[in-house]
XYZ file of C-alpha atoms in Angstrom:
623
model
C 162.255 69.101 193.504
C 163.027 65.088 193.639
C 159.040 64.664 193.708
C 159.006 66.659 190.464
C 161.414 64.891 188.793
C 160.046 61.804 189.757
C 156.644 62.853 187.873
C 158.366 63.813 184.823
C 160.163 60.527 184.809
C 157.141 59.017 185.049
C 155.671 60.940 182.682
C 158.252 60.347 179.783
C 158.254 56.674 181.044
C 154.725 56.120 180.208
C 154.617 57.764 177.403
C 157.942 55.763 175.482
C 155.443 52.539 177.007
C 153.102 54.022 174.994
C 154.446 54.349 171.930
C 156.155 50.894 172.080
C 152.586 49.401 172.778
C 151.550 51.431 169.398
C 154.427 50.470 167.642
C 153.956 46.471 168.726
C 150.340 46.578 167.671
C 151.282 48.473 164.093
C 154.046 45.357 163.470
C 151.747 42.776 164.746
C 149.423 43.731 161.874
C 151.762 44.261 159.310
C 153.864 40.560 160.108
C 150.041 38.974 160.333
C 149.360 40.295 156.863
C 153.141 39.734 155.457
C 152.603 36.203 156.746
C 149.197 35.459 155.074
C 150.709 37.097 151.652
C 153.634 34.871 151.355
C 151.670 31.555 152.096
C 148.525 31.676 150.946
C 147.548 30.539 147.137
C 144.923 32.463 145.698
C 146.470 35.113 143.334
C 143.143 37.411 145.130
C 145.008 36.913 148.006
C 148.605 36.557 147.506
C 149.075 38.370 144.387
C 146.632 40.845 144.630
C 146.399 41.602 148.641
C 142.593 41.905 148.814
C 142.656 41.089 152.465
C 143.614 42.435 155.668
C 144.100 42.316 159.661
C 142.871 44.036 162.691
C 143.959 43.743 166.334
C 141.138 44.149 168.388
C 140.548 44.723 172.352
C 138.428 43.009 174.678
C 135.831 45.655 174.198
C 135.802 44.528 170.542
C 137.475 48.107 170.199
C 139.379 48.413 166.690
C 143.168 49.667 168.442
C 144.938 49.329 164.808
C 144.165 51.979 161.846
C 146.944 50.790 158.468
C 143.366 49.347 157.089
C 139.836 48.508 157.736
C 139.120 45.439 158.564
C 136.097 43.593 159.735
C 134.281 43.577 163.370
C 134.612 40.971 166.478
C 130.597 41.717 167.289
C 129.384 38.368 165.838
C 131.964 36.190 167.198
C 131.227 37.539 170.749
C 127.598 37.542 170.468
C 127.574 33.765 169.504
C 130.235 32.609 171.897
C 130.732 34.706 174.691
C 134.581 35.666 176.033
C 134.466 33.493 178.921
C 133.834 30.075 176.615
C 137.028 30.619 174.176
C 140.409 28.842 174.541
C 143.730 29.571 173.758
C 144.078 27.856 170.074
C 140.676 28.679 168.813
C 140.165 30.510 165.950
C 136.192 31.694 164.648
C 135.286 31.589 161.263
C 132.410 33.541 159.635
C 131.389 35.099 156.239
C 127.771 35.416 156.229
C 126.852 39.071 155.643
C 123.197 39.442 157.600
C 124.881 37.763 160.308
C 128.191 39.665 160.233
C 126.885 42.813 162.370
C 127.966 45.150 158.718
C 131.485 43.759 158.958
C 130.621 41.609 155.741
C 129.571 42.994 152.575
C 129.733 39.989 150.433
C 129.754 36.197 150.690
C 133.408 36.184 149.214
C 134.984 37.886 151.899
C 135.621 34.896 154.810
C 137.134 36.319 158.038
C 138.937 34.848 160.760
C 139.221 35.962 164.345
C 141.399 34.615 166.922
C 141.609 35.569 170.815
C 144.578 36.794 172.814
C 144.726 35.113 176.139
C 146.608 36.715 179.279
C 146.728 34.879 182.968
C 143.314 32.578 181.014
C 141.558 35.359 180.180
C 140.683 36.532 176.373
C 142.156 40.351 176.730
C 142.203 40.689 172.280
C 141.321 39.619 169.206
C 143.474 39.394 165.782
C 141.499 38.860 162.691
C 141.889 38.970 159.153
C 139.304 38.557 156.408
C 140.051 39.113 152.395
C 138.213 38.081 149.714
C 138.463 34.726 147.671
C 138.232 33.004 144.816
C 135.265 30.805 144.922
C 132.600 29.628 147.655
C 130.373 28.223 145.677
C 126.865 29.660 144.139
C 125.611 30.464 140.641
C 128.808 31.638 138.900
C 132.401 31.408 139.166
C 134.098 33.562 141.786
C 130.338 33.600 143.340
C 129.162 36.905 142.429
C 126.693 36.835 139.833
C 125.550 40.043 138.683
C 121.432 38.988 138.004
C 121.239 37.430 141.650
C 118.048 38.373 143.318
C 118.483 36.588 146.229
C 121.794 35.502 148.771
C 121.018 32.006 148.476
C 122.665 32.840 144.606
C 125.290 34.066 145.905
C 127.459 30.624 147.463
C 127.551 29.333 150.777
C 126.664 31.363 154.222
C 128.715 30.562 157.342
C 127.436 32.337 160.548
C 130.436 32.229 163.235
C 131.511 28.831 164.075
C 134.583 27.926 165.824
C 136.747 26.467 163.183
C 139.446 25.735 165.613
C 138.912 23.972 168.714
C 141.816 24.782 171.206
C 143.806 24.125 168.534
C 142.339 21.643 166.607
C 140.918 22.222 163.039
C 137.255 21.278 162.326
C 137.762 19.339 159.662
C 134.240 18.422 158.966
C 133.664 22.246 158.073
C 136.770 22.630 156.292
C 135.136 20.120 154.132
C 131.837 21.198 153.739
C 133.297 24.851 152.432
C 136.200 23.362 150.280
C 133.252 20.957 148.993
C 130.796 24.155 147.614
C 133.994 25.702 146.219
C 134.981 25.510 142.779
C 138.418 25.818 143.640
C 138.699 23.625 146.435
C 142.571 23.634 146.908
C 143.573 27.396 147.025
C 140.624 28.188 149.693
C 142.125 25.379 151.890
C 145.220 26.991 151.284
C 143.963 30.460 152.311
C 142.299 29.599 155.115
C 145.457 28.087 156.755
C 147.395 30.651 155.752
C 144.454 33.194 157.616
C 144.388 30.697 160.353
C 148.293 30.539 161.286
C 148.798 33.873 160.613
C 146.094 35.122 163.048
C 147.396 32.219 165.598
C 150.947 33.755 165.254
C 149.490 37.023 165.678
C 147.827 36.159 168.870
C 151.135 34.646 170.048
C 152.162 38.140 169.378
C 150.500 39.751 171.278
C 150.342 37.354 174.462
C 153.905 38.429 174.782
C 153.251 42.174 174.979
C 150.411 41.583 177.605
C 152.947 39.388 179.951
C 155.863 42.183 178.900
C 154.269 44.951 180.500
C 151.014 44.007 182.631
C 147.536 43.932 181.689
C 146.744 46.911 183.142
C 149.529 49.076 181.577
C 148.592 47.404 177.887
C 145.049 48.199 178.476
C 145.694 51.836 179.863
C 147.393 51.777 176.540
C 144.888 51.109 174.503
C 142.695 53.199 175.733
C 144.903 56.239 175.399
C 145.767 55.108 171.680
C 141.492 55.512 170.880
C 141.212 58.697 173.051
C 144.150 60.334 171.219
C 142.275 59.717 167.703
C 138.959 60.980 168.835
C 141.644 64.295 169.779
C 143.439 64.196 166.900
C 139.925 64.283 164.283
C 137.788 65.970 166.796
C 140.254 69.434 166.756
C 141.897 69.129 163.748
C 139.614 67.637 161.335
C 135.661 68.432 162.532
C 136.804 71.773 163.442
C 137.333 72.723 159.507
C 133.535 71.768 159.402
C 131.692 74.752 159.829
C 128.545 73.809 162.016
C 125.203 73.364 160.469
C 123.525 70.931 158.083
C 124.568 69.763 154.528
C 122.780 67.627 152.008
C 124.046 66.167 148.902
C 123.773 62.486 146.928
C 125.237 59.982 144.154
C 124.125 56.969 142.987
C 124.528 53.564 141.533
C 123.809 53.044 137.913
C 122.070 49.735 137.637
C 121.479 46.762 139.710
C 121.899 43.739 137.076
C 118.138 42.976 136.817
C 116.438 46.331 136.141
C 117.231 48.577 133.766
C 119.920 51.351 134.542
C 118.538 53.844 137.117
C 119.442 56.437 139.621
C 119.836 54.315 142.286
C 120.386 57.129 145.192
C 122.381 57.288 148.474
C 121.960 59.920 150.079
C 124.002 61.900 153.452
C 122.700 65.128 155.023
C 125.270 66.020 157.091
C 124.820 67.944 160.301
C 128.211 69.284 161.774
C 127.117 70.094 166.140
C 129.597 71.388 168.942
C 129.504 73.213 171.926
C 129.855 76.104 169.391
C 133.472 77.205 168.833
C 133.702 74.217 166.649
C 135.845 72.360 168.509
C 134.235 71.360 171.803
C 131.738 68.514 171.747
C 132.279 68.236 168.082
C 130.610 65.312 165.944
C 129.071 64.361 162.972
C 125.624 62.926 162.429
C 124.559 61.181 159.168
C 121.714 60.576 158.278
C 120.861 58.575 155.263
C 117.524 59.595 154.775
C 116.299 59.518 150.955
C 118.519 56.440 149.914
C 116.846 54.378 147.842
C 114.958 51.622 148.049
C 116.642 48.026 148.274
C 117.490 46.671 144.997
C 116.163 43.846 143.345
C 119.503 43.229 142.247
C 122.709 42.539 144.458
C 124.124 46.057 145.070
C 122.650 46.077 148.425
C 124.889 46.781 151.942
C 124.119 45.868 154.783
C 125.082 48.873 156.671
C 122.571 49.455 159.591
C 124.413 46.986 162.440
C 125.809 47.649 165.573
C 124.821 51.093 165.294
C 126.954 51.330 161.956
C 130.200 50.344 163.318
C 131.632 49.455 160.154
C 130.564 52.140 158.071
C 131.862 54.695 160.450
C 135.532 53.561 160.034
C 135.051 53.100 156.846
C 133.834 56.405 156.025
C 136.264 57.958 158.527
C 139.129 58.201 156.440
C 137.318 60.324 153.469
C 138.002 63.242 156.843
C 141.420 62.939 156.881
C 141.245 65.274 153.370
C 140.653 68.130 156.177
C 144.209 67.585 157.490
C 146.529 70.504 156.932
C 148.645 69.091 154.759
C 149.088 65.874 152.815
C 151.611 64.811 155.111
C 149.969 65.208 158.244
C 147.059 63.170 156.585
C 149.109 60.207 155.991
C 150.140 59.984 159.759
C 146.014 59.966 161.018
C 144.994 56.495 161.222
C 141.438 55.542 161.915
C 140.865 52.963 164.830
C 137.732 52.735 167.540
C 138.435 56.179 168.358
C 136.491 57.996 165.801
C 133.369 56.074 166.325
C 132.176 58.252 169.210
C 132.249 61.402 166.702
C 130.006 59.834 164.202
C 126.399 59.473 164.715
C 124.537 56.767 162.277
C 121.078 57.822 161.353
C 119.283 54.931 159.331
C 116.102 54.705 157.119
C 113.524 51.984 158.161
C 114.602 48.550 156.431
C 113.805 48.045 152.613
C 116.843 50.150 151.383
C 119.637 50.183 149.539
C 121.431 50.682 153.576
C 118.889 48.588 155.065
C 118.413 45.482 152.935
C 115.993 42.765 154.576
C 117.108 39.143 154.051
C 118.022 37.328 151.752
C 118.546 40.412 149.866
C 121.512 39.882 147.451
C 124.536 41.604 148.449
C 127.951 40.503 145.936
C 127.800 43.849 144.239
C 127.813 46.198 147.444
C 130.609 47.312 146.336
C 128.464 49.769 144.200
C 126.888 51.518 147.091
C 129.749 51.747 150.198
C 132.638 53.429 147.482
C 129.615 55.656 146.160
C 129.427 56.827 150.311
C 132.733 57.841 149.991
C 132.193 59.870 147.139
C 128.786 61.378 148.849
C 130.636 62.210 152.313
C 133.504 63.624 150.370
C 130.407 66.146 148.401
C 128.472 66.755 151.198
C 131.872 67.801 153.368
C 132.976 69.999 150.011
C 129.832 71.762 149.889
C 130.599 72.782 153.978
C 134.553 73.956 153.361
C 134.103 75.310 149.442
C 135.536 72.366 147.829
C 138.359 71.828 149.420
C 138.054 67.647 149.219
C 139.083 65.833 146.559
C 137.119 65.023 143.605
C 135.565 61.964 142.820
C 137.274 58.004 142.348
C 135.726 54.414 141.589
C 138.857 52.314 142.464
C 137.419 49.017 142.582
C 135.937 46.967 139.828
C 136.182 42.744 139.328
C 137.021 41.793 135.755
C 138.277 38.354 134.527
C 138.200 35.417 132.269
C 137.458 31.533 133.065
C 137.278 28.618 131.313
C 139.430 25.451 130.787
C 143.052 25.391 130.357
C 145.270 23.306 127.857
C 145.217 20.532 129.831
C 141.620 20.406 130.021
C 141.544 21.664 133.885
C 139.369 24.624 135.134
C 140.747 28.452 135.221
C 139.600 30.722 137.514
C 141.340 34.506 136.958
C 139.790 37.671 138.580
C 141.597 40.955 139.307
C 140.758 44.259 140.645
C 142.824 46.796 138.963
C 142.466 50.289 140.275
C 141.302 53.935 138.540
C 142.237 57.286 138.832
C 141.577 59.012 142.146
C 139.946 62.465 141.975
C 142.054 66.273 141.730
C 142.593 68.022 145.074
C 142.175 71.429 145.707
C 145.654 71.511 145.608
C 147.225 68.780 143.387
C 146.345 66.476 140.384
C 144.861 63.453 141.756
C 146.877 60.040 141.512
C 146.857 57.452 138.805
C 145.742 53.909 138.964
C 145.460 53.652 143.022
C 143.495 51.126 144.495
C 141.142 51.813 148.242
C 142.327 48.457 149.086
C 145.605 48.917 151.173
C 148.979 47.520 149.545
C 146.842 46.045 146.712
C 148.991 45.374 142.998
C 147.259 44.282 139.951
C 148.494 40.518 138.848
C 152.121 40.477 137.666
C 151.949 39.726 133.914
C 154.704 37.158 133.972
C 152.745 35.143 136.533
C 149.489 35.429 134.568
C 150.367 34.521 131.334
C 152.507 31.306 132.807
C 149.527 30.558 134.783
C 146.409 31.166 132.396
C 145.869 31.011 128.621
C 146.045 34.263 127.765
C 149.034 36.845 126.805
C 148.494 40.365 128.336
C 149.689 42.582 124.917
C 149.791 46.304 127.056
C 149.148 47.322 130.040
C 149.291 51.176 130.507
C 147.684 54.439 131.448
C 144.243 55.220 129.701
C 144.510 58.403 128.078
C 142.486 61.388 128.508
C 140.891 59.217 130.847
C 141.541 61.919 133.962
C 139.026 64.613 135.024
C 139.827 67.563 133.470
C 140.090 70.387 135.692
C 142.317 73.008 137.261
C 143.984 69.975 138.745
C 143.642 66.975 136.825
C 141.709 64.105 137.900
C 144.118 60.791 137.632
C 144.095 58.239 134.688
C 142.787 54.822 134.874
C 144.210 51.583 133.571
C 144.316 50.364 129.837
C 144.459 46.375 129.567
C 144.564 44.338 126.634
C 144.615 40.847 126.959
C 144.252 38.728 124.079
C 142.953 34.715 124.597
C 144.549 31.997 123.532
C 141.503 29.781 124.087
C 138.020 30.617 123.961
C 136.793 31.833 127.198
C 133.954 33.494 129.520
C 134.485 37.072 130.408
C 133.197 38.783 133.600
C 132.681 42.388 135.132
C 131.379 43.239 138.539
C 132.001 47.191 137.934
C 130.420 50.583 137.950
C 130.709 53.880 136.571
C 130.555 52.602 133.375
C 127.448 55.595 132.895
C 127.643 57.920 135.356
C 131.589 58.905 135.648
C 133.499 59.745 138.535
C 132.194 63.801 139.526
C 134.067 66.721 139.342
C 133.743 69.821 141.933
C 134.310 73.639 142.019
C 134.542 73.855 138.079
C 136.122 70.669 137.285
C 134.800 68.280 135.000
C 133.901 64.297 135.437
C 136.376 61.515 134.276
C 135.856 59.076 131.825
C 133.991 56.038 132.793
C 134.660 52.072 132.939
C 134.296 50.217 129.506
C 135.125 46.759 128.165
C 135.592 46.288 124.037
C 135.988 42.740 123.193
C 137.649 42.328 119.429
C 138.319 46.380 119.457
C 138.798 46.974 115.753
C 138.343 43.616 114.532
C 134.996 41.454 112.715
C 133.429 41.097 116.208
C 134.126 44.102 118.181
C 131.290 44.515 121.013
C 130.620 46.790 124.108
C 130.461 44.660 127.048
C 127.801 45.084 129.769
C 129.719 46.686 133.073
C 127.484 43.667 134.726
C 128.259 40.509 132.653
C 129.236 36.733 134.387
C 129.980 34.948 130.865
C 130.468 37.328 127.771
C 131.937 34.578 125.037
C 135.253 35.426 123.914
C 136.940 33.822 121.161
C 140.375 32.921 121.182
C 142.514 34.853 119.482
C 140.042 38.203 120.113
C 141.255 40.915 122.584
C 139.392 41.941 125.912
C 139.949 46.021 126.460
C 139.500 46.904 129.775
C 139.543 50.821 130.446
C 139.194 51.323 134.240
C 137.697 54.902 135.355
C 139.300 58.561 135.431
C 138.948 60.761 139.207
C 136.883 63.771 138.580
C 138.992 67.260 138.070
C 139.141 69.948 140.545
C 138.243 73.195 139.643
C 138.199 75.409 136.011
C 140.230 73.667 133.788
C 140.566 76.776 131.549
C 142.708 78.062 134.498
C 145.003 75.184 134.141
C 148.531 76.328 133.283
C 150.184 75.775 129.600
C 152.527 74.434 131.725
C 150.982 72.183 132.792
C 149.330 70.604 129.991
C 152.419 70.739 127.766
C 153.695 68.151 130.413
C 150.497 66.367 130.149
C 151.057 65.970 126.864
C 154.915 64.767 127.158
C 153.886 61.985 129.433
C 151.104 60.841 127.234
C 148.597 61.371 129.558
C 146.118 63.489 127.562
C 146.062 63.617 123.664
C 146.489 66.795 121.594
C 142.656 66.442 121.038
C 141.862 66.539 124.724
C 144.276 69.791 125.247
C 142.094 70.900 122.931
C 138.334 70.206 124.307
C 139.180 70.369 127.482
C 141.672 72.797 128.047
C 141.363 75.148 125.240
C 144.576 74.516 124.560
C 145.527 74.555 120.613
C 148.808 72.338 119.675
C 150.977 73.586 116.959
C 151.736 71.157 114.390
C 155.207 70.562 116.005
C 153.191 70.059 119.229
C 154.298 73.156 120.872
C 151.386 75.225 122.516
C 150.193 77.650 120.507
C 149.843 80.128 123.334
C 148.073 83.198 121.425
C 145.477 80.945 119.831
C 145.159 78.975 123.304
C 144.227 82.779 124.609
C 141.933 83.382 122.428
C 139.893 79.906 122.693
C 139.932 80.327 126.266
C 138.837 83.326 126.288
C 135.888 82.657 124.033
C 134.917 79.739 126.557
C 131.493 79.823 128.661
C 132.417 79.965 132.282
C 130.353 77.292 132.748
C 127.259 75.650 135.039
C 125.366 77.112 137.872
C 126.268 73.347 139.419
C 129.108 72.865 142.427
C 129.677 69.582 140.843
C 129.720 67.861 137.262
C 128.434 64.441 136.815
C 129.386 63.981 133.168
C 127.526 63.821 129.794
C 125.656 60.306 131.223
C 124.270 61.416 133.935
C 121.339 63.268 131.612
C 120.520 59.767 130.215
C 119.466 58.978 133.593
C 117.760 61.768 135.213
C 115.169 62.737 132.584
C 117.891 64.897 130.525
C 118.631 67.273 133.839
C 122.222 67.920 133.803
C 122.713 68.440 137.545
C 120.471 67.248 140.714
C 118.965 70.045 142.960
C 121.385 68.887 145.561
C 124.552 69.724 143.357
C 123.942 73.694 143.940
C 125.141 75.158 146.872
């Protein structure tokens, strides 16, 4: 008996260990990435949050899962464990050099080690992207580049801290190719301190309980996610193989095209399912590279970083939304997803010096293609499709005669769920905000005259896909405009019946003398002060028939002011009364009198035709 209770003491004594060690690591990150918010100066970084942290092992295993974050490979391969000191900190934003943790030359990451009894046992790191490091354009991602060296300066992993000690000759050099010197300083001591403070962090939990404990740990905290997604989310998988495809629109030096990337999914176990279960993707059929910089450099280290990143378009399989928000994705899932890459040349596999600032384009479009090819295996029960990041912004010269600099990524509507309209205005960046308008129009010379939902924006469908932004921002001095965006063609895809969103679009003087489309790829439109900049962000795609969707339903619609009384009508089929009551018998009857629609699992929306030789659907789209 006392040997029993001894085990079960031990037993509920490792396991409260356990979830303090989880807990630690969890506030670590968050206090790491509440510290580089409230010091650094960028409003990309401060205001907006486009950053974030990762607590790493020894094994250069990711043990954290609020966010992705970047990968320890490069640091380790250029200086191995045993030549790092306490105080150190490795910088490094060069994307063919970044083992696929980079996508862009914007995004500049830090990594600092955790030392127990003089040995490195972790790694904190942060990386976020930033205003300016230099190349052809402001904010260094110009849209016609057809080559990296365009793109602003490349920093392979260096050690920008030397026990301590700040290399101030490279500070220099990247503050020098920076056209705004003083907030990256800024942001890179914020990134530096914070990770340093981090590190100091976690020191203390590895001499609070042991190194051997904390590892023991950390391994359980990986093998309980590879668990957790192997029986709960693989097994909704049925096995076999699945194919499907999207694409980007245009590159910024051709003209638009179907730019493909393509998944076939193959779904193996041991054959319940369960046992053994893993995915392998290959990408197969993706296009070639682009001339133009919407390349990603996707095939290194096996595709480490594109697994986690992909990983959490699975946790749609969960049972319930709930139980999806609790699965994070760490290290753990990476043994469940095999990486099968074309030769180099592609859109995946770009060969230096490639251009890369727009890759944007290409890793949210995998998203999108793992979320079809997983609907066409479990009968559309994922989410439709989203597009939730796009750069605009304006430069130019302020009253004082001093260089402006403002970029922002506002969000779009995410896609309907099999069981729930999707959500407005989100952003895939974690705890990202569009810039306040108080602090933008103190800042910058320009007044921001609305800022709301874009109507009739959302997917329509059995449930809704969910609106996009509507900006208007009207200059006060003449200005440059910019847009790194897509899905400004082909919109955001509906499934099982529902129908695509709208797409991106940018008016500049809507209504007035001058009014203009602007290019979804553009580094200096001319804007006039006085004239107004419309930005309409994109719509998520619908979810199923959206004939079936309840009068209910769309009478609230209406109330909110999310659709109009003309989109009720065209897509719905639902006829408002002139006292905009629903007009339920003549609602019937247009409904009724509706075709039930394509042979096609998913709708692309009326652009995709332009581009594919006036096909409405590709082959892939049929189950």
């Amino acid at each position: 008996m006392e040997g029993t209770l001894a085990a079960i003491e031990l037993e509920v004594e490792t396991a409260i260990v356990l979830e303090i060690v989880e807990g630690t690591l969890a506030a670590i990150e968050l206090e790491v990435e509440t510290a580089i918010g409230r010091t650094a100066r960028s409003p990309m970084i401060r205001d907006a949050h486009d950053f974030r942290a990762g607590i790493h092992d020894r094994k250069l295993r990711k043990l954290t899962g609020r966010s992705y974050s970047a990968l320890v490979q490069p640091v380790a391969r250029d200086y191995p464990l045993s030549t790092m000191r306490p105080g150190d900190v490795f910088f490094h934003n060069d994307v063919y050099l970044s083992e696929g943790g980079i996508g862009h030359l914007p995004d500049l990451c830090v990594t600092v080690p955790v030392f127990h009894d003089d040995e490195v046992v972790a790694f904190v790191q942060a990386f976020g992207h930033h205003d300016d490091i230099g190349g052809a354009v402001p904010g260094s991602m110009p849209s016609a580049a057809t080559s990296v060296f365009e793109e602003g300066l490349m920093v392979p992993p260096i050690r920008l801290w030397d026990a301590g000690v700040p290399n101030e000759a490279a500070l220099k050099i990247m503050t020098r190719n920076s056209r705004m010197p003083d907030s990256l300083a800024a942001d890179l001591d914020a990134e530096c301190s914070a990770c340093l403070m981090g590190a100091r962090r976690l020191g203390e939990l590895f001499a609070r309980y042991g190194r051997e404990t904390v590892e023991a740990c950390f391994d359980t905290i990986l093998a309980n996610t590879t668990r957790v997604f192997q029986q709960e989310l693989l097994s909704k998988i049925p096995d076999g193989t699945y194919v499907w495809e999207d694409y980007a629109e245009h590159d910024g030096v051709d003209e638009p095209k179907l730019h493909a990337q393509r998944i076939t999914l193959t779904k193996v176990s041991a054959g319940d399912g369960v046992t053994d279960g893993r995915l392998i993707l290959d990408f197969t059929g993706t296009s070639p590279q682009a001339k133009g910089p919407i390349n990603h450099c996707a095939n290194y280290s096996d595709g480490n970083f594109l697994a986690k990143w992909l990983a959490p378009i699975l946790r749609n399989l969960a049972d319930s939304p709930e139980r999806m928000a609790e699965l994070d994705v760490n290290e753990g899932v990476v043994p469940l997803i095999e990486m099968k890459f074309p030769p180099p040349g592609t859109l995946l596999t770009p060969i230096f010096p490639a251009p890369t600032n727009a890759r944007t384009f290409v890793i949210l479009r995998l998203l999108g293609v793992l979320a079809g090819v997983v609907a066409k295996a479990v009968d559309g029960k994922m989410p439709a499709d989203q597009e939730t990041i796009r750069y605009t912004g304006v430069y130019g010269t302020d009253a004082e005669g001093q260089p402006y600099l403002m970029r922002e990524v506002l969000g779009g509507g995410s896609g309907g769920r099999y069981y729930a309209d999707g959500e407005d205005t989100i952003h895939v960046v974690p705890d990202s905000r569009n810039i306040p308008v108080e602090f933008a129009e103190a800042r910058w010379p320009f007044v921001v005259e609305s800022l709301g939902l874009a109507v009739d924006s959302g997917g329509a469908g059995r449930y809704r896909g969910g609106l996009g932004y509507e900006k208007h921002i009207r200059m006060l001095r003449d200005a440059s405009f910019m847009s790194i965006a897509d899905r400004s063609l082909l919109a955001c895809w509906g499934v099982r019946g529902g129908k695509a969103g709208r797409p991106f679009e940018v008016v500049i003087d809507p209504g007035g003398p001058n009014e203009r489309v602007v290019d979804a790829l553009a580094d200096a439109e001319p804007v006039r002060a006085g004239e107004v900049i419309r930005i309409r962000t994109t719509g998520g795609g619908g979810w199923g028939n959206p004939l079936e969707r309840p009068y209910d339903e769309v009478a609230q619609d209406l109330a909110w002011g999310k659709i109009s009384a003309a989109g009720a009508l065209s897509d719905y089929g639902v006829v408002v009364a002139s006292d905009g009551s629903i007009d339920v018998a003549a609602s019937d009857e247009l409904r009724a009198s509706r075709a039930s629609g394509s042979e096609a699992f998913f709708d692309r929306g009326p652009g995709f035709p332009a581009l594919a030789g006036g096909r409405t659907h590709a082959d892939v789209d049929v189950l």
